mmCIF file of C-alpha atoms and ligand atoms in Angstrom:
data_model
loop_
_atom_site.group_PDB
_atom_site.id
_atom_site.type_symbol
_atom_site.label_atom_id
_atom_site.label_comp_id
_atom_site.label_asym_id
_atom_site.label_seq_id
_atom_site.Cartn_x
_atom_site.Cartn_y
_atom_site.Cartn_z
ATOM 1 C CA MET N 235 36.556 13.622 9.568
ATOM 2 C CA PRO N 236 35.358 13.802 13.209
ATOM 3 C CA LEU N 237 37.995 14.275 15.902
ATOM 4 C CA THR N 238 38.058 13.074 19.524
ATOM 5 C CA LYS N 239 40.577 13.487 22.327
ATOM 6 C CA PHE N 240 42.359 10.462 23.802
ATOM 7 C CA ARG N 241 44.632 11.260 26.838
ATOM 8 C CA GLY N 242 44.886 14.825 25.658
ATOM 9 C CA ILE N 243 45.858 13.867 22.124
ATOM 10 C CA VAL N 244 43.567 14.683 19.279
ATOM 11 C CA VAL N 245 42.876 11.561 17.212
ATOM 12 C CA PHE N 246 40.901 10.887 14.061
ATOM 13 C CA ASN N 247 37.956 8.547 14.422
ATOM 14 C CA LEU N 248 37.868 5.663 11.968
ATOM 15 C CA ILE N 249 34.478 5.449 10.337
ATOM 16 C CA TYR N 250 33.275 1.944 9.568
ATOM 17 C CA MET N 251 30.173 2.935 7.689
ATOM 18 C CA THR N 252 28.721 1.960 4.338
ATOM 19 C CA GLU N 253 25.995 3.921 2.713
ATOM 20 C CA LYS N 254 23.076 1.773 1.536
ATOM 21 C CA LYS N 255 20.348 2.615 -0.891
ATOM 22 C CA VAL N 256 16.788 1.296 -1.150
ATOM 23 C CA GLU N 257 15.272 1.431 -4.610
ATOM 24 C CA PHE N 258 12.286 -0.143 -6.289
ATOM 25 C CA SER N 259 10.673 0.041 -9.664
ATOM 26 C CA TYR N 260 7.016 0.281 -10.549
ATOM 27 C CA GLU N 261 5.001 0.681 -13.725
ATOM 28 C CA GLU N 262 3.353 3.947 -14.697
ATOM 29 C CA PHE N 263 0.558 4.256 -17.271
ATOM 30 C CA ASN N 264 -1.000 7.464 -18.590
ATOM 31 C CA ASP N 265 -4.497 6.107 -18.029
ATOM 32 C CA SER N 266 -6.466 2.887 -17.645
ATOM 33 C CA SER N 267 -6.818 2.405 -21.415
ATOM 34 C CA GLU N 268 -3.160 1.333 -21.422
ATOM 35 C CA LEU N 269 -3.788 -1.530 -18.964
ATOM 36 C CA ASN N 270 -4.479 -5.137 -19.910
ATOM 37 C CA GLU N 271 -8.157 -6.103 -19.872
ATOM 38 C CA ALA N 272 -8.141 -7.822 -16.454
ATOM 39 C CA ASP N 273 -6.345 -4.946 -14.712
ATOM 40 C CA ALA N 274 -8.570 -2.332 -16.382
ATOM 41 C CA LEU N 275 -11.664 -4.216 -15.219
ATOM 42 C CA LEU N 276 -10.380 -4.498 -11.649
ATOM 43 C CA LEU N 277 -9.490 -0.808 -11.494
ATOM 44 C CA ASN N 278 -12.886 0.113 -12.881
ATOM 45 C CA GLU N 279 -14.526 -1.910 -10.107
ATOM 46 C CA ALA N 280 -12.374 -0.184 -7.463
ATOM 47 C CA ARG N 281 -13.417 3.184 -8.886
ATOM 48 C CA LYS N 282 -17.100 2.221 -8.746
ATOM 49 C CA VAL N 283 -17.087 0.704 -5.265
ATOM 50 C CA THR N 284 -16.030 4.062 -3.781
ATOM 51 C CA VAL N 285 -19.775 4.870 -3.698
ATOM 52 C CA ASP N 286 -20.139 2.391 -0.822
ATOM 53 C CA ALA N 287 -17.638 4.190 1.400
ATOM 54 C CA TYR N 288 -18.967 5.724 4.612
ATOM 55 C CA ALA N 289 -16.889 8.879 4.833
ATOM 56 C CA PRO N 290 -19.087 11.728 6.121
ATOM 57 C CA TYR N 291 -16.171 13.318 8.000
ATOM 58 C CA SER N 292 -13.439 13.417 5.381
ATOM 59 C CA ASN N 293 -15.640 13.196 2.281
ATOM 60 C CA PHE N 294 -12.792 11.097 0.924
ATOM 61 C CA HIS N 295 -14.297 7.898 -0.450
ATOM 62 C CA VAL N 296 -11.842 5.064 -0.953
ATOM 63 C CA GLY N 297 -12.617 1.811 -2.771
ATOM 64 C CA ALA N 298 -10.496 -1.318 -2.975
ATOM 65 C CA ILE N 299 -11.007 -4.647 -4.706
ATOM 66 C CA ALA N 300 -8.887 -7.767 -4.602
ATOM 67 C CA LEU N 301 -8.701 -10.570 -7.113
ATOM 68 C CA LEU N 302 -7.862 -13.726 -5.184
ATOM 69 C CA GLU N 303 -5.875 -16.745 -6.309
ATOM 70 C CA ASN N 304 -9.139 -18.782 -6.423
ATOM 71 C CA GLY N 305 -10.729 -16.296 -8.852
ATOM 72 C CA GLU N 306 -13.030 -14.695 -6.270
ATOM 73 C CA LYS N 307 -13.176 -10.943 -5.777
ATOM 74 C CA VAL N 308 -13.524 -9.122 -2.441
ATOM 75 C CA VAL N 309 -14.176 -5.405 -1.992
ATOM 76 C CA GLY N 310 -13.629 -2.911 0.799
ATOM 77 C CA THR N 311 -14.411 0.737 1.407
ATOM 78 C CA ASN N 312 -13.389 3.125 4.165
ATOM 79 C CA GLN N 313 -15.763 3.191 7.129
ATOM 80 C CA GLU N 314 -15.429 6.286 9.269
ATOM 81 C CA ASN N 315 -16.673 6.985 12.780
ATOM 82 C CA ALA N 316 -17.703 10.038 14.828
ATOM 83 C CA SER N 317 -14.808 8.989 17.056
ATOM 84 C CA TYR N 318 -12.288 9.558 14.276
ATOM 85 C CA PRO N 319 -9.595 6.998 15.183
ATOM 86 C CA VAL N 320 -12.207 4.239 15.101
ATOM 87 C CA GLY N 321 -12.574 4.658 11.330
ATOM 88 C CA ILE N 322 -11.024 1.970 9.116
ATOM 89 C CA CYS N 323 -9.386 2.324 5.703
ATOM 90 C CA ALA N 324 -10.773 0.529 2.662
ATOM 91 C CA GLU N 325 -7.728 -1.719 2.397
ATOM 92 C CA ARG N 326 -8.040 -3.116 5.923
ATOM 93 C CA VAL N 327 -11.796 -3.566 5.581
ATOM 94 C CA LEU N 328 -11.034 -5.614 2.476
ATOM 95 C CA LEU N 329 -8.299 -7.679 4.141
ATOM 96 C CA GLY N 330 -10.548 -8.550 7.079
ATOM 97 C CA SER N 331 -13.308 -9.731 4.729
ATOM 98 C CA ALA N 332 -10.947 -11.661 2.455
ATOM 99 C CA ALA N 333 -9.270 -13.449 5.370
ATOM 100 C CA THR N 334 -12.644 -14.385 6.831
ATOM 101 C CA LEU N 335 -14.465 -15.407 3.644
ATOM 102 C CA PHE N 336 -11.492 -17.157 2.032
ATOM 103 C CA PRO N 337 -8.960 -18.053 4.734
ATOM 104 C CA ASN N 338 -5.403 -18.592 3.496
ATOM 105 C CA VAL N 339 -6.212 -17.744 -0.125
ATOM 106 C CA ALA N 340 -3.585 -15.411 -1.550
ATOM 107 C CA ILE N 341 -4.437 -12.097 -3.160
ATOM 108 C CA LYS N 342 -3.124 -11.810 -6.720
ATOM 109 C CA THR N 343 -3.943 -8.183 -7.387
ATOM 110 C CA MET N 344 -5.557 -5.354 -5.446
ATOM 111 C CA ALA N 345 -6.838 -2.150 -7.082
ATOM 112 C CA ILE N 346 -7.339 0.990 -4.990
ATOM 113 C CA SER N 347 -9.131 4.166 -6.048
ATOM 114 C CA TYR N 348 -10.899 7.114 -4.442
ATOM 115 C CA ASN N 349 -13.437 9.821 -5.033
ATOM 116 C CA SER N 350 -14.041 13.114 -3.291
ATOM 117 C CA LYS N 351 -16.114 16.204 -3.787
ATOM 118 C CA GLU N 352 -13.326 18.268 -2.259
ATOM 119 C CA VAL N 353 -10.257 17.160 -4.202
ATOM 120 C CA LYS N 354 -9.821 16.063 -7.800
ATOM 121 C CA SER N 355 -9.477 12.326 -8.241
ATOM 122 C CA ASP N 356 -6.974 12.494 -11.080
ATOM 123 C CA HIS N 357 -3.840 10.906 -9.623
ATOM 124 C CA PRO N 358 -3.020 7.716 -7.705
ATOM 125 C CA ILE N 359 -3.064 7.610 -3.898
ATOM 126 C CA SER N 360 -1.129 4.982 -2.034
ATOM 127 C CA PRO N 361 -2.036 3.099 1.147
ATOM 128 C CA CYS N 362 -1.366 4.688 4.536
ATOM 129 C CA GLY N 363 1.368 3.327 6.812
ATOM 130 C CA MET N 364 -0.977 1.183 8.885
ATOM 131 C CA CYS N 365 -2.466 -0.405 5.750
ATOM 132 C CA ARG N 366 1.011 -1.104 4.368
ATOM 133 C CA GLN N 367 1.794 -3.046 7.533
ATOM 134 C CA ALA N 368 -1.513 -4.947 7.272
ATOM 135 C CA LEU N 369 -0.979 -5.669 3.572
ATOM 136 C CA LEU N 370 2.520 -6.926 4.265
ATOM 137 C CA GLU N 371 1.202 -9.285 6.948
ATOM 138 C CA TYR N 372 -1.228 -10.711 4.377
ATOM 139 C CA GLU N 373 1.473 -11.096 1.794
ATOM 140 C CA THR N 374 3.779 -12.824 4.302
ATOM 141 C CA ARG N 375 1.002 -15.048 5.602
ATOM 142 C CA THR N 376 -0.038 -16.281 2.151
ATOM 143 C CA GLU N 377 3.548 -16.328 0.824
ATOM 144 C CA LYS N 378 2.544 -14.636 -2.432
ATOM 145 C CA PRO N 379 3.283 -11.086 -3.530
ATOM 146 C CA ILE N 380 0.263 -8.817 -3.887
ATOM 147 C CA ARG N 381 0.261 -6.666 -7.045
ATOM 148 C CA ILE N 382 -1.148 -3.236 -6.268
ATOM 149 C CA ILE N 383 -2.900 -1.038 -8.849
ATOM 150 C CA LEU N 384 -3.295 2.596 -7.798
ATOM 151 C CA SER N 385 -5.298 5.274 -9.571
ATOM 152 C CA GLY N 386 -7.900 7.981 -9.101
ATOM 153 C CA GLN N 387 -11.153 8.082 -11.078
ATOM 154 C CA GLU N 388 -9.050 9.132 -14.051
ATOM 155 C CA GLY N 389 -5.461 9.798 -15.013
ATOM 156 C CA LYS N 390 -2.214 8.024 -14.243
ATOM 157 C CA VAL N 391 -2.080 4.448 -13.006
ATOM 158 C CA PHE N 392 0.757 2.943 -10.960
ATOM 159 C CA ILE N 393 1.354 -0.794 -10.625
ATOM 160 C CA ILE N 394 3.589 -2.021 -7.830
ATOM 161 C CA ASN N 395 4.503 -5.709 -7.865
ATOM 162 C CA THR N 396 4.801 -6.385 -4.153
ATOM 163 C CA VAL N 397 3.822 -4.712 -0.888
ATOM 164 C CA LYS N 398 7.432 -5.180 0.250
ATOM 165 C CA TYR N 399 8.408 -2.241 -1.935
ATOM 166 C CA LEU N 400 5.999 0.001 -0.049
ATOM 167 C CA LEU N 401 7.402 -0.801 3.362
ATOM 168 C CA PRO N 402 11.168 -1.087 3.521
ATOM 169 C CA PHE N 403 12.658 -1.995 6.907
ATOM 170 C CA ALA N 404 9.345 -3.561 7.886
ATOM 171 C CA PHE N 405 8.739 -5.220 11.208
ATOM 172 C CA THR N 406 7.612 -8.789 10.512
ATOM 173 C CA LYS N 407 6.883 -12.022 12.363
ATOM 174 C CA SER N 408 10.447 -13.230 11.819
ATOM 175 C CA GLU N 409 11.520 -10.875 14.633
ATOM 176 C CA LEU N 410 9.232 -12.606 17.121
ATOM 177 C CA LYS N 411 10.740 -16.085 16.947
HETATM 178 N N1 THU I 700 -8.177 6.115 3.529
HETATM 179 C C1 THU I 700 -8.327 4.849 3.038
HETATM 180 O O1 THU I 700 -9.376 4.225 3.199
HETATM 181 N N2 THU I 700 -7.294 4.314 2.354
HETATM 182 C C2 THU I 700 -6.151 4.964 2.020
HETATM 183 O O2 THU I 700 -5.310 4.386 1.342
HETATM 184 C C3 THU I 700 -5.929 6.334 2.494
HETATM 185 C C4 THU I 700 -6.973 6.880 3.399
HETATM 186 C C5 THU I 700 -9.302 6.718 4.231
HETATM 187 C C6 THU I 700 -9.170 6.921 5.701
HETATM 188 C C7 THU I 700 -10.159 8.053 5.930
HETATM 189 O O3 THU I 700 -11.452 7.510 6.069
HETATM 190 C C8 THU I 700 -10.109 8.860 4.656
HETATM 191 O O4 THU I 700 -9.543 8.001 3.681
HETATM 192 C C9 THU I 700 -9.295 10.132 4.770
HETATM 193 O O5 THU I 700 -8.059 9.864 5.301
#
């Protein structure tokens, strides 16, 4: 227990602290054959759309597809730039298109995959920090959780039921009012 001195006397500090834990659960599948038909189809489309990525600098081609509440599908791929920070991730390309083509329509499920000639695409990747923030804004704005399906071109598949799980302690619009 930490000690401090008060008027020359050593006293114990009282600690008013509770330890908190953040936990979440997600589903793990050995491969896409274990998914239901709709999810398997969506993941397959995310895997295929990686060919449309523009990623000459990283050679890391990311593809994302969203199934919207109105039944429409919107895709996105990463678009890099010679000025590296200008490049945009597949997820945010998708969100910009979805919000513009179908304003205020919630996203039910988003599948994200990748392909690369430098690394094996045999395990799921998950969205970067900036994309998590952007995804959370979308989820908050449309008031519907976004299911996220993550997988490489083959191998394990993760399904996460809400973006909230990916970004604990998030900064949201509720702080600004
Ligand atoms: N990237 C995405 O598009 N989405 C992700 O979830 C992770 C990373 C892109 C950004 C960059 O073009 C390349 O992948 C390597 O970081």
